[in-house]
Amino acid sequence: MNNIRVRFAPSPTGPLHIGGVRTALYNYLFAKKQGGSFILRIEDTDSNRFVPGAEEYIIEAFKWLGLEFDEGVHKGGPYGPYKQSERKEIYKRYVDELLSKDLAYIAFDTPEELEKMRTEHPNAQYDASMRMQMCNSLTISKDEVEMRLQTGEPFVVRIKIEPEQEIHVKDLIRGDIKVNSSLLDDKVLYKSADQLPTYHLANIVDDHLMKISHVIRGEEWLPSAPLHVLLYRALGWEETMPQFAHLPLLLRPDGNGKLSKRDGDRLGFPVFPLEWTDPKSGEKSTGYREMGYFPDAVVNLLAFLGWNPGTEQELFSLEELVQTFSIERVSKSGAKFDLEKAKWYNHQYMLKKSPSEVAELLMPILKEKHISIDSTKLSQICDLVKDRVNFPSELWDQTFFFFQAPTSYDEKVVKKRWSAEMPNVLKTVASRIQNVQPFDAEKLEVEIKNYIETEQLNMGQVMNCLRLAMVGTAMGPHLHDIIELVGKEESVRRILKAAEEIK
Ligand code: GLU
């Protein structure tokens, strides 16, 4: 391992959004391409937003996707603990350091006082122009601060931002961004109420202590980056500050805004990798896994939401992505989610599967229906239909007739194709296929064609009526393949039954 170290740092506030999965994937690809480390850190300092089960969910999601972490909350490693709630003492040290250097201050303002500030000065923020009018260690005496602390009065620690400084954020995707510090407010770094730092402080301290070399995260964090630069400066860590890369947003299919769970529900695609049941409301949200997406397809499609290799190639295994990925080719503008493309990817990975792998996917459905079948035959069946499906759940609808005789016949097809001589035609076909040796698609085709041609029958009509007999409707793969796999006895039975029943 070299010194390329990246982290995925989710907050366990619910199921992982697919945008978060993409962030993690880009971190993974970036690190692995350069032989670096990929770390999972749980950012759970906001105890109000903690959701039980979310951390386990995150870990399971990456396991399913095949993105393995080198260090993390579930794996340990040399820079642990990897869960922020277990690092309280560490953060406290740096809060104290900032206070003693006069780069932060203690504020006692009550929620009411803050509210008053906002109503009296609607455009103001808690910053250099306002802080001297508020209740904090800059405006009250040392003794009073001591007294308030001693009586256990709740307080927060705020960063003291000097106005009119130029802050440079160097972003690998967006280039050099300059921000004037006067635009920033004195963000809260620590809250006495839960004795925890806020996201900003914990994030910087951890990235520094965990020797993170690159911070690759969603665009929504870009506005926080100048504050983070100031924090690195305040703590004397600017020299070793990680490099930033802020990823484009994942947008709704129409490009109007961020992709949300509601869009997914409305348009029929999941926005979470795995199914999730909200522990409070009991509301269930479906996941890519449960919808029948393959993990390698999800990885592939997510890689392309915001990045492209600059070639025509669209199908990439994880290893190929590692080889090809570069942060320079990540786009600046948002990436629109495209449901049809997502299905296309899954279809491509279905096609890549061997017949026996597809058979494995159909097996649970057959078991549920108490259908047992020879595994070689099942593989043959699956091989015939895999190019017709995107998801395992569609396999049954493409194969049911291999396992069950039709119980009814599609009226429309009957109307269009059936005629008075069909019963006799079918009876003849039934008797002629009895003698086909070996009973395979090739020989069956020769035999049936021969009959139709010598009798000068209508090829389309006969084949359609035979299909009605075998399948019940006008669907399915090659008819001769169906007859071969259904077998002689059962095929003959179905054909005679149709000859008898269809009127
Ligand atoms: N905890 C933040 C999140 O939930 C991490 C942001 C970052 O990567 O700095 O997205």
XYZ file of C-alpha atoms and ligand atoms in Angstrom:
513
model
C 0.000 0.000 0.000
C 1.239 3.497 -0.776
C 0.064 6.716 0.810
C -3.081 7.108 -1.270
C -5.796 6.816 1.350
C -9.447 7.615 0.757
C -12.463 7.204 2.943
C -16.171 6.792 2.524
C -17.731 8.540 5.495
C -21.490 8.010 5.651
C -23.693 9.127 8.486
C -25.938 6.313 9.694
C -29.125 8.294 9.233
C -31.019 5.763 7.130
C -30.453 3.551 4.138
C -27.602 4.491 1.865
C -28.743 6.495 -1.149
C -27.498 5.243 -4.492
C -25.627 8.562 -4.869
C -23.662 7.637 -1.760
C -22.884 4.261 -3.260
C -21.509 6.007 -6.335
C -19.355 8.248 -4.133
C -17.968 5.167 -2.425
C -17.380 3.472 -5.775
C -15.387 6.420 -7.142
C -13.323 6.433 -3.955
C -12.710 2.727 -4.351
C -11.723 2.995 -8.002
C -9.464 5.960 -7.341
C -7.671 4.197 -4.493
C -7.360 0.790 -6.109
C -6.014 2.137 -9.377
C -3.107 3.556 -7.425
C -2.721 0.687 -4.985
C -4.089 2.803 -2.141
C -6.432 2.127 0.781
C -10.197 2.447 0.950
C -11.586 3.150 4.394
C -15.082 3.081 5.912
C -15.657 5.657 8.618
C -19.013 6.054 10.294
C -19.845 9.699 11.004
C -22.384 9.411 13.790
C -21.825 12.625 15.712
C -25.344 13.845 15.108
C -27.089 11.689 17.659
C -30.496 13.164 16.811
C -30.335 11.709 13.337
C -28.985 8.281 14.277
C -31.075 5.449 12.868
C -30.645 1.934 14.242
C -29.654 -0.607 11.623
C -28.243 1.936 9.196
C -24.601 1.049 9.860
C -25.236 -2.661 9.364
C -27.156 -1.823 6.214
C -24.205 0.130 4.812
C -21.807 -2.709 5.495
C -24.112 -5.278 3.931
C -24.658 -3.116 0.861
C -20.941 -2.952 0.095
C -20.538 -6.630 0.726
C -23.231 -7.293 -1.841
C -21.618 -4.929 -4.336
C -18.206 -6.516 -3.875
C -16.512 -3.288 -2.832
C -14.174 -4.325 -0.084
C -12.786 -1.885 2.440
C -9.187 -2.147 3.652
C -9.920 -0.545 7.006
C -13.103 0.418 8.695
C -15.606 0.170 11.446
C -16.258 -3.507 10.670
C -12.629 -4.427 9.960
C -10.486 -2.386 12.294
C -7.118 -1.059 11.192
C -4.212 1.034 12.405
C -6.129 4.334 12.612
C -9.213 3.246 14.542
C -11.676 3.514 16.040
C -13.504 4.183 12.793
C -16.727 5.298 14.391
C -16.829 8.922 15.456
C -18.931 8.357 18.556
C -16.016 6.278 19.874
C -13.533 9.125 19.344
C -15.054 11.741 21.632
C -11.885 12.332 23.672
C -9.814 12.827 20.551
C -12.014 15.657 19.286
C -12.183 17.334 22.700
C -8.403 17.758 22.607
C -8.574 19.732 19.373
C -11.541 21.801 20.518
C -9.478 22.813 23.562
C -6.497 23.575 21.369
C -8.544 25.904 19.147
C -9.981 27.621 22.230
C -6.586 28.139 23.815
C -5.216 29.589 20.567
C -8.164 31.994 20.414
C -9.225 30.486 17.089
C -12.549 29.425 18.543
C -14.807 30.670 21.302
C -17.519 29.483 23.621
C -21.057 30.672 22.964
C -23.982 30.491 25.372
C -26.746 31.907 23.211
C -30.036 30.179 23.842
C -32.229 29.042 20.947
C -34.483 32.028 21.695
C -31.579 34.456 21.498
C -30.470 32.989 18.202
C -33.977 33.251 16.890
C -34.123 36.880 17.992
C -30.885 37.565 16.134
C -32.373 36.099 12.971
C -35.587 38.099 13.166
C -33.887 41.362 14.042
C -31.168 40.963 11.420
C -32.730 38.841 8.674
C -29.668 38.825 6.443
C -27.108 38.433 9.173
C -25.255 35.331 10.243
C -23.273 34.520 13.332
C -19.958 35.948 12.159
C -17.451 38.737 12.762
C -20.108 41.381 12.192
C -22.528 39.864 14.667
C -20.581 37.882 17.248
C -19.824 40.921 19.438
C -23.538 41.431 19.978
C -24.114 37.899 21.142
C -23.530 36.011 24.385
C -20.128 34.374 24.127
C -16.641 34.282 25.611
C -15.695 37.296 23.482
C -18.414 39.477 24.979
C -18.669 38.367 28.599
C -15.951 38.258 31.226
C -13.704 35.292 31.871
C -15.211 34.904 35.318
C -18.700 34.784 33.972
C -17.701 32.198 31.405
C -16.169 30.112 34.201
C -19.256 30.487 36.309
C -21.595 29.488 33.499
C -19.445 26.469 32.697
C -19.368 25.470 36.339
C -23.136 25.593 36.674
C -23.413 23.296 33.690
C -25.010 25.802 31.356
C -25.158 24.380 27.855
C -22.744 25.901 25.365
C -21.295 25.427 21.937
C -17.848 26.143 20.596
C -17.710 28.199 17.425
C -14.850 28.724 15.034
C -13.691 32.349 14.971
C -13.414 33.235 11.327
C -11.365 36.300 10.454
C -13.196 38.275 7.775
C -11.715 39.309 4.432
C -9.342 36.401 4.011
C -9.089 34.696 0.681
C -9.617 30.952 0.895
C -8.518 28.657 -1.926
C -10.156 25.332 -2.388
C -8.348 23.243 -4.941
C -10.709 20.728 -6.418
C -9.556 17.974 -8.750
C -12.809 18.139 -10.692
C -13.766 21.779 -10.424
C -10.396 23.460 -10.427
C -9.422 26.325 -8.153
C -12.261 27.896 -6.197
C -11.715 31.149 -4.303
C -14.003 32.227 -1.488
C -13.867 35.268 0.761
C -14.038 34.279 4.422
C -16.510 37.092 5.120
C -19.132 34.938 3.464
C -18.746 32.212 6.065
C -20.365 32.053 9.480
C -18.739 31.006 12.727
C -19.866 27.387 12.477
C -20.467 25.359 15.588
C -17.648 22.865 16.129
C -18.724 21.304 19.383
C -21.847 20.989 21.506
C -21.748 20.501 25.241
C -25.212 18.974 25.213
C -24.014 15.673 23.775
C -20.300 16.280 24.272
C -19.759 15.668 20.609
C -18.124 17.679 17.886
C -20.149 18.609 14.824
C -19.532 17.059 11.448
C -17.058 19.754 10.381
C -14.597 19.349 13.212
C -14.820 15.577 13.470
C -14.402 15.225 9.729
C -11.231 17.325 9.611
C -9.671 15.770 12.691
C -10.329 12.288 11.407
C -9.170 12.936 7.873
C -5.948 14.304 9.331
C -5.370 11.568 11.892
C -6.333 8.828 9.447
C -3.868 10.277 6.941
C -6.514 10.683 4.249
C -4.846 11.873 1.048
C -7.962 12.593 -1.038
C -11.466 13.601 -0.030
C -13.829 12.479 -2.773
C -17.418 13.292 -1.879
C -20.711 14.646 -3.157
C -21.131 18.153 -4.473
C -23.411 18.998 -1.553
C -20.256 19.292 0.561
C -18.579 21.843 -1.680
C -19.964 24.812 0.306
C -18.336 23.345 3.428
C -14.928 23.000 1.823
C -13.745 26.599 2.537
C -14.566 26.126 6.208
C -12.646 22.874 6.147
C -9.631 24.615 4.639
C -9.788 27.178 7.470
C -9.979 24.393 10.029
C -6.889 22.709 8.588
C -5.183 26.076 8.776
C -6.311 26.685 12.352
C -5.052 23.307 13.467
C -1.734 23.797 11.668
C -2.382 21.002 9.207
C -2.629 22.929 5.960
C 0.591 21.423 4.604
C -0.803 17.908 4.676
C -4.383 18.830 3.832
C -6.059 16.197 1.611
C -6.914 17.058 -1.958
C -10.583 17.573 -2.679
C -12.781 16.223 -5.449
C -16.485 17.057 -5.336
C -18.599 14.736 -7.454
C -21.528 15.889 -9.586
C -25.039 15.308 -8.282
C -27.161 12.396 -9.364
C -30.177 13.973 -11.004
C -33.730 12.913 -11.685
C -34.301 11.384 -15.119
C -35.665 14.718 -16.402
C -32.646 16.553 -14.993
C -34.807 18.679 -12.693
C -33.202 18.340 -9.317
C -31.571 15.742 -7.171
C -32.639 12.131 -7.454
C -34.926 11.374 -4.539
C -36.715 8.385 -3.147
C -39.980 9.879 -4.315
C -38.765 9.926 -7.939
C -37.786 6.309 -7.601
C -41.184 5.319 -6.227
C -42.945 7.255 -8.952
C -40.910 5.938 -11.859
C -40.340 2.428 -10.589
C -36.693 2.222 -9.735
C -34.978 1.877 -6.392
C -32.755 4.591 -4.970
C -31.268 2.266 -2.349
C -28.933 -0.665 -2.943
C -30.838 -3.016 -0.626
C -34.357 -3.168 0.679
C -34.892 -1.022 3.759
C -37.621 -0.962 6.344
C -37.816 2.268 8.252
C -37.611 1.292 11.932
C -40.001 4.066 12.981
C -42.697 4.142 10.338
C -42.298 0.559 9.139
C -42.294 1.900 5.582
C -40.535 -0.428 3.193
C -38.360 0.756 0.309
C -37.189 -1.641 -2.303
C -33.542 -2.104 -3.218
C -31.562 -2.891 -6.340
C -30.780 -6.319 -4.944
C -34.423 -7.182 -4.318
C -35.469 -5.856 -7.725
C -33.134 -8.409 -9.269
C -30.287 -6.136 -10.316
C -26.932 -7.867 -10.362
C -24.230 -6.280 -8.218
C -21.747 -6.067 -11.094
C -24.394 -4.376 -13.244
C -25.093 -1.841 -10.502
C -21.380 -1.107 -10.140
C -21.077 -0.697 -13.904
C -24.098 1.562 -14.282
C -23.156 3.724 -11.309
C -19.626 4.164 -12.624
C -21.128 5.695 -15.753
C -23.322 8.163 -13.863
C -20.817 10.987 -13.844
C -17.818 9.381 -15.490
C -17.010 7.894 -18.860
C -13.880 6.294 -20.249
C -13.840 8.419 -23.403
C -14.299 5.335 -25.589
C -17.313 3.447 -26.885
C -16.937 0.670 -24.342
C -19.797 0.544 -21.854
C -19.382 -2.801 -20.146
C -16.689 -2.894 -17.514
C -15.995 -5.362 -14.778
C -14.904 -3.895 -11.453
C -11.275 -4.764 -12.288
C -11.552 -3.054 -15.659
C -13.062 0.012 -14.016
C -10.151 0.107 -11.599
C -7.745 0.066 -14.551
C -9.637 2.688 -16.556
C -11.037 5.119 -14.000
C -9.563 8.579 -13.676
C -10.848 11.490 -11.648
C -10.048 13.830 -14.565
C -12.793 12.198 -16.586
C -15.456 12.773 -13.917
C -17.857 15.376 -15.239
C -18.624 18.668 -13.539
C -22.300 18.642 -14.380
C -24.964 16.498 -12.792
C -25.615 12.993 -14.084
C -29.184 12.093 -15.021
C -30.428 8.739 -13.881
C -31.711 6.751 -16.850
C -33.986 3.848 -15.989
C -33.885 2.285 -19.454
C -30.114 2.339 -19.363
C -30.135 0.760 -15.918
C -32.280 -2.090 -17.247
C -30.032 -2.384 -20.272
C -27.046 -2.868 -18.003
C -28.791 -5.590 -16.081
C -29.747 -7.266 -19.327
C -26.138 -7.222 -20.482
C -25.051 -8.916 -17.266
C -27.852 -11.449 -17.656
C -26.446 -12.274 -21.104
C -22.981 -12.720 -19.640
C -24.253 -15.438 -17.315
C -23.773 -19.086 -18.166
C -26.924 -21.173 -18.688
C -26.439 -22.838 -15.332
C -26.076 -19.480 -13.594
C -29.366 -18.340 -15.096
C -30.885 -21.674 -14.043
C -29.839 -20.899 -10.471
C -31.869 -17.697 -10.704
C -34.978 -19.504 -11.858
C -34.635 -22.348 -9.358
C -36.158 -20.553 -6.333
C -39.216 -19.617 -8.376
C -39.667 -23.232 -9.476
C -39.205 -24.473 -5.929
C -41.924 -22.168 -4.740
C -44.208 -23.686 -7.353
C -43.137 -27.231 -6.427
C -41.741 -27.845 -9.879
C -38.719 -30.088 -10.085
C -36.721 -30.515 -13.229
C -33.466 -32.012 -14.367
C -30.727 -29.386 -14.030
C -29.242 -29.925 -17.503
C -32.631 -29.418 -19.054
C -33.259 -26.335 -16.961
C -29.957 -24.867 -18.123
C -30.952 -25.507 -21.738
C -34.276 -23.773 -21.174
C -32.599 -20.796 -19.529
C -30.101 -20.505 -22.346
C -33.000 -20.158 -24.794
C -34.671 -17.294 -22.951
C -31.974 -15.268 -21.242
C -31.817 -12.765 -24.074
C -35.490 -11.972 -23.455
C -35.229 -10.879 -19.834
C -33.663 -8.091 -17.804
C -34.377 -9.498 -14.357
C -34.607 -12.953 -12.762
C -38.245 -12.264 -11.845
C -39.079 -12.175 -15.564
C -37.750 -15.675 -16.165
C -40.949 -17.437 -15.175
C -43.058 -15.509 -17.667
C -40.675 -16.570 -20.414
C -40.495 -20.223 -19.432
C -43.730 -21.334 -17.730
C -44.807 -23.352 -20.780
C -41.802 -25.620 -20.431
C -43.227 -26.784 -17.127
C -46.981 -26.444 -17.560
C -49.329 -27.317 -20.403
C -51.560 -24.471 -21.502
C -54.889 -24.337 -19.735
C -56.373 -21.884 -22.188
C -55.605 -20.571 -25.652
C -55.126 -16.944 -26.598
C -58.427 -15.915 -28.188
C -56.834 -13.364 -30.445
C -54.428 -15.853 -31.954
C -57.181 -18.438 -32.325
C -59.328 -15.964 -34.177
C -56.521 -14.941 -36.453
C -54.917 -18.328 -37.186
C -57.265 -21.195 -36.504
C -59.262 -22.808 -39.288
C -61.401 -25.906 -39.780
C -58.557 -28.039 -41.077
C -56.219 -27.287 -38.181
C -57.367 -30.177 -35.944
C -56.349 -32.665 -38.613
C -53.137 -30.840 -39.384
C -52.147 -30.892 -35.723
C -53.070 -34.555 -35.381
C -50.820 -35.346 -38.330
C -47.972 -33.316 -36.860
C -48.434 -35.184 -33.573
C -48.164 -38.516 -35.278
C -45.215 -37.504 -37.461
C -43.125 -36.225 -34.602
C -43.594 -39.551 -32.798
C -41.041 -41.039 -35.130
C -38.450 -38.301 -35.089
C -35.094 -39.751 -34.064
C -33.255 -38.293 -32.222
C -35.980 -36.078 -30.830
C -34.141 -32.798 -31.228
C -34.946 -29.342 -32.595
C -33.004 -29.840 -35.799
C -34.716 -33.109 -36.751
C -38.101 -31.790 -35.647
C -37.710 -28.774 -37.859
C -36.918 -30.901 -40.911
C -39.859 -33.194 -40.243
C -42.448 -30.460 -39.629
C -41.251 -28.323 -42.516
C -41.323 -31.288 -44.823
C -44.882 -32.056 -43.939
C -46.037 -28.445 -44.351
C -44.279 -28.082 -47.678
C -45.390 -31.355 -49.235
C -48.977 -30.712 -48.172
C -48.637 -27.106 -49.379
C -49.972 -25.759 -46.120
C -49.532 -22.215 -44.889
C -46.268 -22.265 -42.922
C -47.145 -19.247 -40.758
C -50.568 -20.563 -39.904
C -49.452 -24.048 -38.947
C -46.502 -22.871 -36.911
C -48.706 -20.404 -35.042
C -51.309 -23.017 -34.290
C -48.640 -25.423 -33.125
C -47.311 -22.705 -30.875
C -50.811 -22.183 -29.516
C -50.890 -25.876 -28.697
C -47.498 -25.866 -26.988
C -47.540 -22.453 -25.271
C -51.154 -21.260 -25.297
C -50.207 -17.960 -26.893
C -47.956 -16.379 -29.519
C -44.753 -16.128 -27.516
C -41.575 -17.929 -26.665
C -38.345 -18.980 -28.321
C -38.042 -21.268 -31.355
C -40.924 -23.698 -31.458
C -38.727 -26.661 -32.322
C -36.594 -25.959 -29.276
C -39.722 -25.836 -27.142
C -40.967 -29.163 -28.498
C -37.583 -30.800 -27.948
C -37.342 -29.616 -24.346
C -40.960 -30.301 -23.444
C -40.314 -33.847 -24.718
C -42.035 -36.187 -27.102
C -44.773 -37.557 -24.940
C -45.892 -34.260 -23.426
C -45.665 -32.419 -26.765
C -47.826 -34.988 -28.497
C -50.303 -34.773 -25.658
C -50.471 -30.956 -25.908
C -50.871 -30.977 -29.678
C -53.675 -33.540 -29.581
C -55.385 -31.692 -26.780
C -55.330 -28.450 -28.775
C -56.656 -30.266 -31.841
C -59.489 -31.463 -29.659
C -60.268 -28.283 -27.727
C -59.694 -25.296 -29.954
C -62.761 -24.361 -31.893
N -20.781 12.299 6.794
C -20.809 12.997 5.554
C -21.944 12.393 4.730
O -22.790 11.792 5.290
C -19.486 12.847 4.873
C -19.113 13.956 3.964
C -17.651 13.855 3.597
O -17.305 12.908 2.905
O -16.882 14.687 4.047
O -22.054 12.515 3.547
